[in-house]
Short mmCIF file of C-alpha atoms in Angstrom, two decimals:
data_model
loop_
_atom_site.label_atom_id
_atom_site.label_comp_id
_atom_site.label_asym_id
_atom_site.label_seq_id
_atom_site.Cartn_x
_atom_site.Cartn_y
_atom_site.Cartn_z
CA UNK A 1 -12.46 20.57 7.54
CA UNK A 2 -11.72 19.54 3.96
CA UNK A 3 -11.23 15.88 2.73
CA UNK A 4 -7.84 14.53 2.23
CA UNK A 5 -7.06 13.20 -1.20
CA UNK A 6 -5.53 9.82 -1.34
CA UNK A 7 -4.02 7.73 -4.12
CA UNK A 8 -4.67 3.91 -3.95
CA UNK A 9 -1.95 1.91 -5.59
CA UNK A 10 -1.01 -1.83 -6.02
CA UNK A 11 2.64 -1.01 -6.60
CA UNK A 12 4.63 -3.10 -4.09
CA UNK A 13 7.61 -0.69 -4.30
CA UNK A 14 5.50 2.06 -2.80
CA UNK A 15 4.70 -0.03 0.41
CA UNK A 16 6.16 1.20 3.63
CA UNK A 17 6.70 -2.32 4.89
CA UNK A 18 8.07 -1.27 8.26
CA UNK A 19 5.06 0.92 8.77
CA UNK A 20 2.54 -1.88 7.61
CA UNK A 21 4.39 -4.36 10.04
CA UNK A 22 4.16 -1.94 12.89
CA UNK A 23 0.28 -1.25 12.25
CA UNK A 24 -0.48 -4.94 12.20
CA UNK A 25 1.89 -6.44 14.71
CA UNK A 26 1.03 -3.79 17.46
CA UNK A 27 -2.63 -2.61 16.71
CA UNK A 28 -4.45 -5.22 14.68
CA UNK A 29 -6.06 -7.94 16.83
CA UNK A 30 -5.72 -10.61 14.14
CA UNK A 31 -2.01 -9.93 13.56
CA UNK A 32 -0.49 -9.00 16.97
CA UNK A 33 2.96 -10.03 17.42
CA UNK A 34 3.42 -11.12 13.78
CA UNK A 35 7.16 -11.18 13.05
CA UNK A 36 8.44 -8.75 10.31
CA UNK A 37 9.84 -11.84 8.31
CA UNK A 38 6.29 -13.26 8.17
CA UNK A 39 4.89 -10.01 7.03
CA UNK A 40 7.34 -9.78 4.37
CA UNK A 41 6.55 -13.19 3.17
CA UNK A 42 2.84 -12.34 3.14
CA UNK A 43 3.40 -9.18 1.15
CA UNK A 44 5.56 -11.03 -1.18
CA UNK A 45 2.89 -13.61 -2.06
CA UNK A 46 -0.07 -11.23 -2.23
CA UNK A 47 -1.60 -8.47 -4.19
CA UNK A 48 -1.03 -5.46 -1.88
CA UNK A 49 -2.96 -2.10 -1.69
CA UNK A 50 -1.57 1.06 -0.30
CA UNK A 51 -3.46 4.34 0.26
CA UNK A 52 -1.10 7.19 0.08
CA UNK A 53 -1.58 10.82 0.99
CA UNK A 54 -1.70 12.58 -2.40
CA UNK A 55 0.61 15.57 -1.23
CA UNK A 56 3.15 13.90 1.10
CA UNK A 57 2.97 10.41 -0.41
CA UNK A 58 2.81 9.12 3.25
CA UNK A 59 1.08 5.74 3.51
CA UNK A 60 -2.18 5.91 5.72
CA UNK A 61 -3.78 2.56 4.82
CA UNK A 62 -3.08 -0.92 3.77
CA UNK A 63 -4.94 -4.00 2.43
CA UNK A 64 -3.82 -7.49 1.13
CA UNK A 65 -5.36 -9.90 -1.24
CA UNK A 66 -4.46 -13.57 -1.64
CA UNK A 67 -5.72 -14.63 -4.96
CA UNK A 68 -5.27 -16.68 -8.03
CA UNK A 69 -6.76 -13.94 -10.19
CA UNK A 70 -9.11 -16.63 -11.81
CA UNK A 71 -11.56 -18.12 -9.27
CA UNK A 72 -11.02 -16.96 -5.84
CA UNK A 73 -9.55 -14.14 -3.48
CA UNK A 74 -9.26 -13.56 0.22
CA UNK A 75 -9.22 -9.93 1.44
CA UNK A 76 -7.17 -9.55 4.77
CA UNK A 77 -4.85 -7.26 6.68
CA UNK A 78 -7.17 -4.33 6.16
CA UNK A 79 -5.80 -1.52 8.17
CA UNK A 80 -6.27 2.37 8.25
CA UNK A 81 -4.00 4.37 10.51
CA UNK A 82 -5.75 5.72 13.49
CA UNK A 83 -5.27 9.34 12.59
CA UNK A 84 -6.93 8.71 8.87
CA UNK A 85 -9.99 6.85 10.47
CA UNK A 86 -13.45 8.46 10.31
CA UNK A 87 -13.15 9.98 6.81
CA UNK A 88 -14.10 7.19 4.69
CA UNK A 89 -10.58 6.02 3.61
CA UNK A 90 -11.43 2.26 4.60
CA UNK A 91 -14.41 2.19 2.47
CA UNK A 92 -12.57 3.75 -0.43
CA UNK A 93 -9.62 1.27 -0.05
CA UNK A 94 -12.03 -1.81 0.01
CA UNK A 95 -13.88 -0.34 -2.92
CA UNK A 96 -10.65 -0.06 -4.62
CA UNK A 97 -9.97 -3.65 -3.95
CA UNK A 98 -13.38 -4.72 -5.14
CA UNK A 99 -13.17 -2.75 -8.31
CA UNK A 100 -9.64 -4.03 -9.00
CA UNK A 101 -10.73 -7.59 -8.74
CA UNK A 102 -13.86 -7.14 -10.69
CA UNK A 103 -12.66 -7.76 -14.10
CA UNK A 104 -11.03 -11.18 -13.09
CA UNK A 105 -14.60 -12.72 -12.90
CA UNK A 106 -13.81 -14.32 -9.62
CA UNK A 107 -16.40 -16.64 -8.16
CA UNK A 108 -15.93 -15.62 -4.58
CA UNK A 109 -13.88 -12.89 -2.56
CA UNK A 110 -13.98 -13.87 1.24
CA UNK A 111 -12.79 -12.07 4.19
CA UNK A 112 -13.13 -12.45 8.03
CA UNK A 113 -13.79 -9.59 10.44
CA UNK A 114 -14.79 -9.46 13.97
CA UNK A 115 -15.63 -5.72 14.03
CA UNK A 116 -16.09 -4.12 10.64
CA UNK A 117 -19.09 -5.76 9.12
CA UNK A 118 -20.83 -2.27 8.35
CA UNK A 119 -17.89 -1.17 6.44
CA UNK A 120 -17.62 -4.10 4.25
CA UNK A 121 -21.52 -4.27 3.78
CA UNK A 122 -21.23 -0.75 2.18
CA UNK A 123 -19.02 -2.28 -0.54
CA UNK A 124 -21.32 -5.20 -1.08
CA UNK A 125 -19.92 -7.92 1.01
CA UNK A 126 -22.69 -10.22 2.78
CA UNK A 127 -22.63 -12.84 5.68
CA UNK A 128 -22.11 -16.39 4.31
CA UNK A 129 -25.50 -17.81 3.15
CA UNK A 130 -24.54 -21.26 4.16
CA UNK A 131 -21.67 -21.26 6.48
CA UNK A 132 -22.07 -25.01 7.22
CA UNK A 133 -20.38 -25.74 3.67
CA UNK A 134 -17.05 -23.95 5.02
CA UNK A 135 -14.41 -25.49 6.95
CA UNK A 136 -11.17 -24.38 8.45
CA UNK A 137 -7.65 -25.88 9.02
CA UNK A 138 -5.97 -23.91 11.85
CA UNK A 139 -2.27 -24.96 12.01
CA UNK A 140 -1.33 -22.36 14.57
#
């Protein structure tokens, strides 16, 4: 089996929004039932990454970053299509996100995950050293 070549892009016009919405709203534990309008708004206000098959152009993965491009970023909505899993695409996608953000000199890039700690650790993410400093406001 040979490795599939992917192109990772931040061009929002390349996103298959309907596909991203379907992935997240039906298969991602953190976004189940998310309405399409909410997904469109999230995409509009974020830096988006898509991973595209180099031959067909079909989108196989997605990640979203909420950032001010100066001090902080939050990585979220990372998703790899089921048929593209197991070949390192998730690691490549998160590495591309990290490398894209690096020149901005951000103080911190955060994420939350219930099940992919190993993937993010490969790219340099670590558990919070002092989680007692952090608070959350959950409005819904």
